[in-house]
Coordinates of C-alpha atoms and ligand atoms in Angstrom, one line a residue:
X1 CA 108.7 119.0 123.1
X2 CA 109.5 117.4 119.7
X3 CA 111.9 119.5 117.8
X4 CA 109.9 122.4 119.0
X5 CA 111.7 125.0 121.1
X6 CA 109.9 127.2 123.6
X7 CA 111.0 130.7 122.7
X8 CA 110.1 133.3 125.4
X9 CA 109.7 136.7 123.9
X10 CA 110.1 139.6 126.3
X11 CA 106.8 140.4 128.1
X12 CA 104.9 137.7 126.3
X13 CA 103.9 134.2 126.9
X14 CA 106.4 131.7 125.4
X15 CA 105.4 130.3 122.0
X16 CA 106.4 126.9 120.8
X17 CA 108.5 126.9 117.6
X18 CA 108.7 124.1 115.0
X19 CA 112.1 124.0 113.5
X20 CA 113.5 122.4 110.3
X21 CA 115.7 119.3 110.8
X22 CA 118.8 119.3 108.7
X23 CA 121.9 117.1 108.9
X24 CA 120.9 115.7 112.3
X25 CA 120.2 119.1 113.9
X26 CA 117.2 121.4 114.5
X27 CA 117.8 124.7 112.7
X28 CA 115.9 127.9 112.4
X29 CA 114.5 128.6 108.9
X30 CA 115.8 131.5 107.0
X31 CA 112.3 132.1 105.6
X32 CA 109.3 133.5 107.4
X33 CA 107.6 132.1 110.5
X34 CA 104.0 130.9 110.0
X35 CA 101.3 129.9 112.4
X36 CA 100.2 126.4 113.1
X37 CA 96.7 126.7 114.6
X38 CA 94.5 124.0 116.2
X39 CA 91.4 123.2 114.1
X40 CA 89.6 122.4 117.4
X41 CA 89.5 126.0 118.7
X42 CA 91.9 128.1 116.6
X43 CA 94.5 128.3 119.3
X44 CA 98.2 128.6 118.4
X45 CA 100.0 125.3 118.4
X46 CA 103.4 126.7 117.3
X47 CA 105.2 129.1 115.0
X48 CA 106.7 127.1 112.2
X49 CA 110.0 128.0 110.6
X50 CA 109.5 128.1 106.8
X51 CA 112.5 126.8 104.9
X52 CA 113.7 129.1 102.1
X53 CA 115.5 127.9 99.0
X54 CA 118.9 128.0 100.8
X55 CA 117.5 125.8 103.6
X56 CA 116.1 123.3 101.2
X57 CA 119.5 123.3 99.3
X58 CA 121.2 122.6 102.6
X59 CA 118.9 119.7 103.4
X60 CA 119.4 118.2 99.9
X61 CA 123.1 118.5 100.2
X62 CA 123.1 116.9 103.7
X63 CA 121.0 114.0 102.2
X64 CA 123.5 113.6 99.3
X65 CA 126.5 113.6 101.6
X66 CA 124.9 111.0 103.9
X67 CA 124.4 108.7 101.0
X68 CA 128.2 108.5 100.7
X69 CA 128.9 108.5 104.4
X70 CA 128.4 105.8 107.1
X71 CA 124.8 105.2 106.0
X72 CA 125.8 104.1 102.5
X73 CA 128.4 101.6 103.9
X74 CA 125.9 99.7 106.1
X75 CA 124.9 96.2 105.2
X76 CA 121.2 95.5 104.7
X77 CA 120.9 93.7 108.1
X78 CA 122.7 96.6 109.9
X79 CA 120.3 99.2 108.2
X80 CA 117.3 97.1 109.1
X81 CA 118.5 96.8 112.7
X82 CA 118.8 100.6 112.9
X83 CA 115.2 101.0 111.6
X84 CA 114.1 98.5 114.2
X85 CA 115.7 100.7 116.9
X86 CA 113.9 103.7 115.4
X87 CA 110.5 102.0 115.6
X88 CA 111.3 101.1 119.3
X89 CA 112.2 104.7 120.0
X90 CA 108.9 105.8 118.4
X91 CA 107.0 103.5 120.7
X92 CA 108.9 104.9 123.6
X93 CA 107.9 108.4 122.6
X94 CA 104.3 107.2 121.8
X95 CA 102.6 109.8 124.0
X96 CA 104.6 112.7 122.5
X97 CA 103.7 111.6 119.0
X98 CA 100.1 111.3 120.1
X99 CA 100.0 114.8 121.6
X100 CA 101.7 116.3 118.6
X101 CA 99.3 114.6 116.1
X102 CA 96.2 115.6 118.0
X103 CA 97.4 119.2 118.4
X104 CA 97.9 119.6 114.7
X105 CA 94.9 117.7 113.4
X106 CA 92.3 117.9 116.2
X107 CA 91.4 114.3 115.6
X108 CA 90.2 112.3 118.6
X109 CA 93.2 110.9 120.6
X110 CA 91.4 107.5 120.6
X111 CA 91.7 107.4 116.8
X112 CA 95.4 108.5 116.7
X113 CA 96.2 106.0 119.5
X114 CA 94.8 103.1 117.5
X115 CA 95.7 104.1 114.0
X116 CA 98.1 106.9 113.3
X117 CA 100.8 106.4 115.9
X118 CA 101.1 102.6 115.9
X119 CA 101.3 102.6 112.1
X120 CA 104.2 105.1 112.2
X121 CA 106.3 102.6 114.1
X122 CA 104.9 99.6 112.2
X123 CA 105.9 101.1 108.9
X124 CA 109.6 101.0 109.9
X125 CA 109.4 97.5 111.2
X126 CA 107.6 96.2 108.1
X127 CA 110.1 97.6 105.6
X128 CA 113.1 96.7 107.8
X129 CA 111.8 93.1 107.7
X130 CA 111.0 93.3 104.0
X131 CA 114.4 94.4 102.7
X132 CA 116.2 91.6 104.6
X133 CA 114.3 89.1 102.4
X134 CA 114.4 90.7 99.0
X135 CA 115.7 88.4 96.3
X136 CA 116.7 89.5 92.8
X137 CA 116.6 87.6 89.5
X138 CA 119.4 85.4 88.1
X139 CA 119.6 83.8 84.7
X140 CA 122.0 81.4 83.1
X141 CA 122.4 81.9 79.4
X142 CA 124.1 80.2 76.5
X143 CA 126.9 81.9 74.6
X144 CA 128.2 81.1 71.1
X145 CA 131.5 79.8 72.4
X146 CA 129.7 77.4 74.7
X147 CA 131.2 78.8 78.0
X148 CA 127.9 80.4 79.0
X149 CA 127.1 83.5 81.0
X150 CA 125.3 84.3 84.2
X151 CA 123.1 87.4 84.7
X152 CA 122.1 88.6 88.1
X153 CA 120.4 91.8 89.4
X154 CA 121.6 94.0 92.2
X155 CA 119.4 96.7 93.7
X156 CA 121.0 100.0 94.4
X157 CA 119.3 102.9 96.4
X158 CA 117.9 105.5 94.0
X159 CA 119.6 108.3 96.0
X160 CA 118.0 111.4 97.6
X161 CA 114.2 111.1 97.8
X162 CA 111.9 114.0 98.2
X163 CA 108.9 113.0 100.3
X164 CA 106.0 115.5 100.0
X165 CA 103.1 114.8 102.4
X166 CA 99.5 115.7 103.1
X167 CA 97.8 116.6 106.4
X168 CA 95.1 114.0 106.8
X169 CA 97.2 111.1 108.4
X170 CA 100.4 113.0 108.8
X171 CA 102.7 110.5 110.6
X172 CA 101.2 107.4 109.0
X173 CA 101.5 108.7 105.5
X174 CA 105.0 110.3 106.0
X175 CA 106.5 107.1 107.5
X176 CA 104.7 105.0 104.9
X177 CA 107.2 106.6 102.4
X178 CA 110.2 107.3 104.6
X179 CA 110.4 103.7 105.9
X180 CA 110.8 102.0 102.5
X181 CA 113.1 104.8 101.3
X182 CA 115.5 104.3 104.2
X183 CA 115.1 100.5 104.2
X184 CA 116.3 100.6 100.6
X185 CA 119.4 102.7 101.6
X186 CA 118.2 106.1 100.3
X187 CA 118.3 109.4 102.2
X188 CA 115.2 111.7 102.4
X189 CA 114.2 115.3 102.6
X190 CA 110.6 115.4 103.9
X191 CA 108.2 118.3 103.3
X192 CA 105.3 117.8 105.7
X193 CA 102.1 119.6 105.1
X194 CA 102.1 123.2 106.4
X195 CA 99.0 122.2 108.4
X196 CA 100.7 119.4 110.3
X197 CA 104.4 119.9 110.7
X198 CA 104.9 118.5 114.3
X199 CA 105.2 114.7 114.0
X200 CA 107.8 115.0 111.1
X201 CA 109.8 117.4 113.4
X202 CA 109.6 115.0 116.3
X203 CA 110.8 112.1 114.2
X204 CA 114.2 113.9 114.0
X205 CA 114.7 113.3 117.7
X206 CA 114.0 109.6 117.3
X207 CA 116.4 109.3 114.3
X208 CA 119.2 110.8 116.5
X209 CA 118.3 108.6 119.5
X210 CA 118.2 105.5 117.3
X211 CA 121.7 106.3 115.9
X212 CA 120.6 107.0 112.3
X213 CA 123.4 109.1 110.9
X214 CA 123.0 112.8 110.3
X215 CA 121.7 113.8 106.9
X216 CA 119.7 110.5 106.3
X217 CA 116.4 112.1 107.4
X218 CA 115.8 115.9 106.9
X219 CA 112.7 118.0 107.3
X220 CA 111.9 121.3 105.6
X221 CA 108.8 123.1 106.5
X222 CA 106.7 125.4 104.3
X223 CA 104.0 125.6 101.7
X224 CA 103.8 124.4 98.1
X225 CA 104.2 127.0 95.3
X226 CA 107.0 129.5 95.9
X227 CA 107.9 127.8 99.1
X228 CA 109.7 124.6 100.4
X229 CA 107.5 122.2 98.4
X230 CA 108.4 123.8 95.1
X231 CA 112.1 124.4 96.1
X232 CA 112.4 120.8 97.0
X233 CA 110.6 119.2 94.0
X234 CA 112.6 121.5 91.6
X235 CA 115.9 120.8 93.3
X236 CA 118.3 119.1 90.8
X237 CA 119.9 117.2 93.7
X238 CA 116.7 115.2 94.2
X239 CA 116.8 111.8 92.5
X240 CA 113.1 110.8 92.9
X241 CA 109.9 112.4 94.3
X242 CA 107.3 110.5 96.2
X243 CA 104.1 112.5 96.9
X244 CA 100.7 112.0 98.5
X245 CA 98.1 114.7 98.0
X246 CA 95.7 116.2 95.5
X247 CA 95.7 115.1 91.9
X248 CA 96.1 118.7 90.7
X249 CA 99.2 119.1 92.9
X250 CA 100.6 115.8 91.5
X251 CA 100.3 117.2 88.0
X252 CA 102.3 120.3 89.0
X253 CA 105.0 118.2 90.7
X254 CA 105.2 116.0 87.7
X255 CA 106.1 119.0 85.6
X256 CA 108.8 119.9 88.0
X257 CA 110.1 116.3 88.0
X258 CA 110.4 116.4 84.2
X259 CA 113.4 118.7 84.5
X260 CA 116.1 116.1 85.1
X261 CA 113.8 113.3 84.2
X262 CA 113.2 112.4 87.9
X263 CA 110.9 109.4 88.6
X264 CA 107.7 110.0 90.6
X265 CA 105.5 107.9 92.8
X266 CA 102.1 109.4 93.4
X267 CA 99.2 108.6 95.8
X268 CA 96.5 111.0 94.8
X269 CA 92.8 111.8 95.3
X270 CA 89.8 109.5 95.1
X271 CA 86.0 109.5 94.6
X272 CA 85.5 106.0 96.0
X273 CA 82.4 103.9 95.7
X274 CA 80.9 101.4 98.1
X275 CA 78.7 98.8 96.5
X276 CA 76.1 97.4 98.9
X277 CA 74.2 94.3 97.6
X278 CA 71.0 93.2 99.1
X279 CA 72.5 89.9 100.3
X280 CA 75.2 91.6 102.4
X281 CA 75.6 91.2 106.1
X282 CA 73.6 94.3 106.8
X283 CA 75.2 95.3 110.1
X284 CA 78.7 94.7 108.8
X285 CA 78.0 96.7 105.7
X286 CA 76.5 99.5 107.8
X287 CA 79.5 99.6 110.1
X288 CA 82.1 99.5 107.3
X289 CA 80.3 102.1 105.2
X290 CA 79.9 104.4 108.2
X291 CA 83.6 104.1 108.9
X292 CA 84.5 104.6 105.3
X293 CA 82.4 107.8 105.0
X294 CA 83.0 109.4 108.4
X295 CA 86.3 108.2 109.8
X296 CA 88.9 110.9 110.3
X297 CA 86.0 113.4 109.6
X298 CA 85.9 112.0 106.0
X299 CA 89.5 113.1 105.4
X300 CA 90.8 109.7 104.1
X301 CA 91.8 109.3 100.5
X302 CA 90.3 105.7 100.6
X303 CA 87.0 107.1 102.1
X304 CA 83.6 106.5 100.4
X305 CA 81.8 109.5 99.0
X306 CA 79.5 107.5 96.6
X307 CA 77.4 104.7 98.1
X308 CA 75.4 102.5 95.8
X309 CA 72.8 100.4 97.5
X310 CA 70.6 97.7 95.9
X311 CA 67.1 99.0 95.6
X312 CA 65.4 96.5 97.9
X313 CA 67.4 97.6 100.9
X314 CA 68.0 101.2 99.9
X315 CA 65.5 103.0 102.2
X316 CA 66.4 100.8 105.2
X317 CA 70.2 101.2 104.7
X318 CA 70.0 105.0 104.2
X319 CA 67.9 105.4 107.4
X320 CA 70.3 103.3 109.4
X321 CA 73.4 105.1 108.0
X322 CA 71.8 108.4 108.9
X323 CA 71.3 107.2 112.4
X324 CA 75.0 106.4 112.6
X325 CA 75.9 109.8 111.3
X326 CA 73.8 111.5 113.9
X327 CA 75.6 109.5 116.6
X328 CA 78.9 111.2 116.4
X329 CA 80.0 113.4 119.3
X330 CA 82.2 116.6 118.8
X331 CA 84.5 118.2 121.3
X332 CA 87.7 117.8 123.2
X333 CA 89.9 115.4 121.3
X334 CA 91.3 114.0 124.6
X335 CA 87.8 113.2 125.9
X336 CA 87.0 109.5 125.3
X337 CA 83.4 110.5 124.4
X338 CA 84.5 112.5 121.4
X339 CA 84.1 110.5 118.2
X340 CA 84.5 113.1 115.5
X341 CA 87.1 115.8 115.2
X342 CA 87.0 119.0 113.2
X343 CA 88.2 119.3 109.6
X344 CA 91.8 120.3 109.2
X345 CA 91.1 124.1 108.9
X346 CA 88.5 126.8 108.4
X347 CA 89.7 127.0 104.8
X348 CA 89.0 123.4 104.2
X349 CA 85.7 123.7 105.9
X350 CA 84.7 126.5 103.5
X351 CA 85.4 124.1 100.6
X352 CA 83.4 121.3 102.2
X353 CA 80.5 123.6 103.1
X354 CA 80.6 124.8 99.5
X355 CA 79.8 121.3 98.4
X356 CA 77.0 121.1 101.0
X357 CA 75.5 124.2 99.4
X358 CA 76.0 122.8 95.8
X359 CA 74.3 119.6 96.8
X360 CA 71.2 121.5 97.9
X361 CA 71.3 123.8 94.8
X362 CA 71.5 120.7 92.6
X363 CA 68.3 119.4 94.2
X364 CA 69.7 116.8 96.6
X365 CA 67.6 115.5 99.4
X366 CA 69.6 116.1 102.6
X367 CA 69.1 112.8 104.6
X368 CA 71.1 114.2 107.6
X369 CA 73.5 116.9 108.4
X370 CA 74.3 119.6 105.9
X371 CA 75.7 122.3 108.1
X372 CA 77.8 123.2 111.1
X373 CA 77.1 121.4 114.4
X374 CA 76.4 123.1 117.7
X375 CA 79.6 122.9 119.8
X376 CA 80.7 124.2 123.1
X377 CA 81.4 127.9 122.9
X378 CA 85.1 127.3 123.6
X379 CA 85.3 125.4 120.3
X380 CA 83.4 127.9 118.2
X381 CA 86.6 129.1 116.3
X382 CA 87.2 125.5 115.2
X383 CA 86.5 123.8 111.8
X384 CA 83.5 121.7 112.8
X385 CA 81.1 120.3 110.2
X386 CA 78.2 117.9 110.4
X387 CA 78.4 114.4 108.9
X388 CA 76.1 114.6 105.9
X389 CA 74.3 112.2 103.6
X390 CA 72.4 113.0 100.5
X391 CA 70.2 111.2 98.0
X392 CA 68.6 112.2 94.7
X393 CA 71.6 113.6 92.7
X394 CA 72.5 112.6 89.2
X395 CA 75.8 110.6 88.7
X396 CA 77.2 113.5 86.7
X397 CA 76.6 116.2 89.3
X398 CA 79.7 118.0 90.7
X399 CA 79.0 116.5 94.2
X400 CA 79.2 113.0 92.6
X401 CA 82.2 113.8 90.4
X402 CA 84.6 115.8 92.6
X403 CA 86.5 114.8 95.7
X404 CA 85.1 116.6 98.7
X405 CA 87.3 115.2 101.5
X406 CA 84.8 115.7 104.2
X407 CA 82.4 113.5 106.3
X408 CA 79.8 113.2 103.6
X409 CA 78.5 110.8 101.0
X410 CA 75.7 110.4 98.4
X411 CA 73.5 107.3 98.4
X412 CA 72.1 106.0 95.1
X413 CA 69.9 103.0 94.5
X414 CA 70.9 100.4 91.8
X415 CA 69.1 97.4 90.2
X416 CA 71.7 95.2 88.7
X417 CA 75.4 94.2 89.0
X418 CA 76.3 95.4 85.5
X419 CA 74.6 98.7 86.2
X420 CA 76.5 99.4 89.4
X421 CA 79.8 98.4 88.0
X422 CA 79.4 100.9 85.2
X423 CA 78.3 103.6 87.5
X424 CA 81.1 103.0 90.0
X425 CA 83.6 103.2 87.2
X426 CA 82.1 106.4 85.8
X427 CA 84.8 108.7 87.4
X428 CA 88.2 110.0 86.5
X429 CA 89.5 108.6 89.8
X430 CA 90.4 104.9 90.6
X431 CA 91.7 104.5 94.1
X432 CA 89.6 102.1 96.2
X433 CA 86.2 100.4 96.5
X434 CA 84.4 98.2 99.0
X435 CA 82.0 95.6 98.0
X436 CA 79.5 94.2 100.4
X437 CA 77.8 90.9 99.6
X438 CA 77.6 87.3 100.9
X439 CA 77.9 86.0 97.3
X440 CA 81.6 85.4 97.0
X441 CA 81.5 84.6 93.3
X442 CA 79.9 87.9 92.7
X443 CA 82.3 89.6 95.1
X444 CA 85.4 88.4 93.1
X445 CA 83.7 89.1 89.8
X446 CA 82.9 92.7 90.7
X447 CA 86.3 93.3 92.4
X448 CA 87.9 92.3 89.0
X449 CA 85.9 94.9 87.1
X450 CA 86.0 98.0 89.3
X451 CA 88.8 100.2 88.0
X452 CA 90.8 100.8 91.2
X453 CA 94.1 100.0 92.8
X454 CA 92.5 98.6 96.0
X455 CA 89.3 96.6 96.2
X456 CA 88.0 95.5 99.6
X457 CA 85.4 92.7 99.9
X458 CA 83.3 92.9 103.1
X459 CA 85.8 95.3 104.7
X460 CA 87.4 98.7 104.4
X461 CA 90.9 100.0 105.2
X462 CA 92.0 96.5 106.3
X463 CA 95.8 96.7 105.5
X464 CA 98.6 94.3 105.1
X465 CA 101.7 96.3 104.5
X466 CA 103.1 93.6 102.2
X467 CA 100.4 94.3 99.6
X468 CA 100.5 96.8 96.7
X469 CA 99.0 100.2 97.4
X470 CA 98.1 102.9 94.8
X471 CA 95.6 104.3 92.5
X472 CA 94.4 103.7 88.9
X473 CA 93.4 106.5 86.5
X474 CA 93.9 109.9 88.1
X475 CA 94.4 108.5 91.6
X476 CA 98.0 107.8 91.3
X477 CA 101.1 106.7 89.5
X478 CA 102.9 103.6 90.6
X479 CA 102.5 101.2 93.5
X480 CA 104.1 101.2 96.9
X481 CA 103.8 98.6 99.7
X482 CA 105.7 95.4 100.1
X483 CA 108.1 94.6 97.2
X484 CA 106.1 96.8 94.9
X485 CA 107.8 100.0 96.1
X486 CA 111.2 98.6 95.2
X487 CA 110.9 99.7 91.6
X488 CA 110.7 103.3 92.8
X489 CA 113.0 103.2 95.9
X490 CA 115.8 101.3 94.2
X491 CA 117.3 100.9 90.7
X492 CA 117.9 97.4 89.5
X493 CA 121.3 96.9 87.9
X494 CA 122.0 93.8 85.8
X495 CA 125.4 92.2 85.9
X496 CA 126.3 89.9 83.1
X497 CA 129.3 87.5 83.8
X498 CA 130.8 85.6 80.9
X499 CA 131.9 82.3 82.3
Ligands
NAD501 P1 97.8 119.0 98.7 O1 98.1 118.4 97.3 O2 97.2 120.3 98.8 O3 99.2 119.1 99.5 C1 100.0 118.0 99.7 C2 101.4 118.5 99.9 O4 101.9 119.0 98.7 C3 101.6 119.5 101.0 O5 102.8 119.3 101.7 C4 101.7 120.8 100.2 O6 102.4 121.8 100.8 C5 102.5 120.3 99.0 N1 102.4 121.1 97.8 C6 101.3 121.8 97.3 N2 101.5 122.4 96.2 C7 102.8 122.1 95.8 C8 103.7 122.4 94.7 N3 103.3 123.2 93.7 N4 104.9 121.8 94.7 C9 105.3 121.1 95.7 N5 104.6 120.7 96.8 C10 103.3 121.2 96.8 O7 97.0 117.8 99.4 P2 96.4 117.9 100.9 O8 95.3 118.9 100.9 O9 97.5 118.1 101.9 O10 95.8 116.5 101.1 C11 94.5 116.1 100.7 C12 94.6 115.4 99.4 O11 95.5 114.3 99.5 C13 93.3 114.7 99.0 O12 93.1 114.9 97.6 C14 93.5 113.3 99.2 O13 92.7 112.4 98.5 C15 94.9 113.1 98.9 N6 95.5 111.9 99.6 C16 95.7 110.8 98.8 C17 96.2 109.6 99.5 C18 96.5 108.4 98.7 O14 97.1 107.5 99.2 N7 96.0 108.3 97.4 C19 96.4 109.6 100.8 C20 96.1 110.8 101.6 C21 95.7 111.9 100.9
6OD502 O1 97.5 102.5 104.8 C1 98.3 103.1 104.0 O2 99.4 102.6 103.8 C2 97.9 104.3 103.3 N1 98.8 104.7 102.4 C3 96.7 104.9 103.6 C4 96.2 106.0 102.9 C5 95.2 106.7 103.4 C6 94.7 107.9 102.8 O3 94.2 108.9 103.4

């Protein structure tokens, strides 16, 4: 399946291989092969072909050539129509994408079916629609000789875009960047996470089936430093870098981008706060907060790791949220009864469990969880972890300051609006918040004062793809979504015509 060849080796069971996709064809990497293992049970999903510097160079050259080939000559409606065909092809291959995403991440198929896979196709439709309707500015101006002049803007594709992706929502987050890049007429070289290479590989088949010309979409597999990620972000043939991942990785990539003064667009980490006021719709706040803390096993950049609850409802809210946490079921991702998958890897679980230990050492009260759940023996090699809630930590403790990226959150009581705003803002991050209250004046007032790129009122992760998306402070650089990404994915040229 999906850009993945079965390679029978003599005397051994065949092993799936995940190939690079360069210039419209699947190609073996010149680098090493590395294992892609399922976090559900540690089984081998595929052997992935790492791209070496020469492979990355070939991908960038293919992307450059495609800019000047048939792709570059398409009108905007023609390009948009091709992206619509691509989205339709992704829908046709829905079950293949689902199988690939679940194999790589271990997330419940029910989650991927409703979120990750539909959003993959929706991203292409959304940006195909958007570019058909983008207007640019025009100004008439006076000139000394009285004839006047007219200025107008035209948007040109930026060029070859490097798209460096994380593992938590692989298809959703990769297409969230590839779709606007292609809609604006660019070509891309994608470096998926080493943990989740499969859906990016599969998308190559859909590109070909939809008639997207070779070289427009390329995929190189590998790691960050000393591997495909570094080769790509340092490549002088790349005109812009869009990246989603950790803040520290963003800083490294920004240094690479400085050579050649390449622009960057970054969606980075978060330490998001939920603010639960006593006048909220209790059940709605509970549902939303549980989802924001535990969805995707807490591996969502927008997820809540700090929950501030007004003191009069604190005990009741904490007890009810703990009840929700205890209700998750672990196991086979294709079993409808499974509601929480594993973390992405044993390595990531070590990090998360490290924070569970630090919380205890710092004197936290463990309201629920705090360890590894009992799972069926066939899943014991997986990366399972219990959803966990704490109380009792100071706002400046490491567990309250650092992004954990697991199914866990700390609950703190608060007494006033001004106090909770100050505490929510007391972080180097600024990605998202959710505010739960029936007092709409307060909701708008608070939303205006929390230092984030995205503020939800009485909801969480409710998305309209026309809106801006991005982080303040150390949660990102720039905004994507709707017309906001045009500043990164295009360059605006002003034409001044003397009349
Ligand atoms: P990561 O930063 O470790 O890796 C992301 C990607 O960067 C991977 O493809 C990796 O191989 C590559 N990479 C690593 N080092 C590199 C280097 N030196 N040069 C070039 N590429 C390099 O992030 P992750 O662990 O995959 O994802 C989790 C992180 O992503 C969390 O911090 C999370 O908050 C963040 N995230 C943010 C958003 C957002 O929209 N703000 C969305 C999803 C995830
Ligand atoms: O919904 C989106 O467009 C988006 N970028 C979500 C990011 C989720 C982070 O894990």
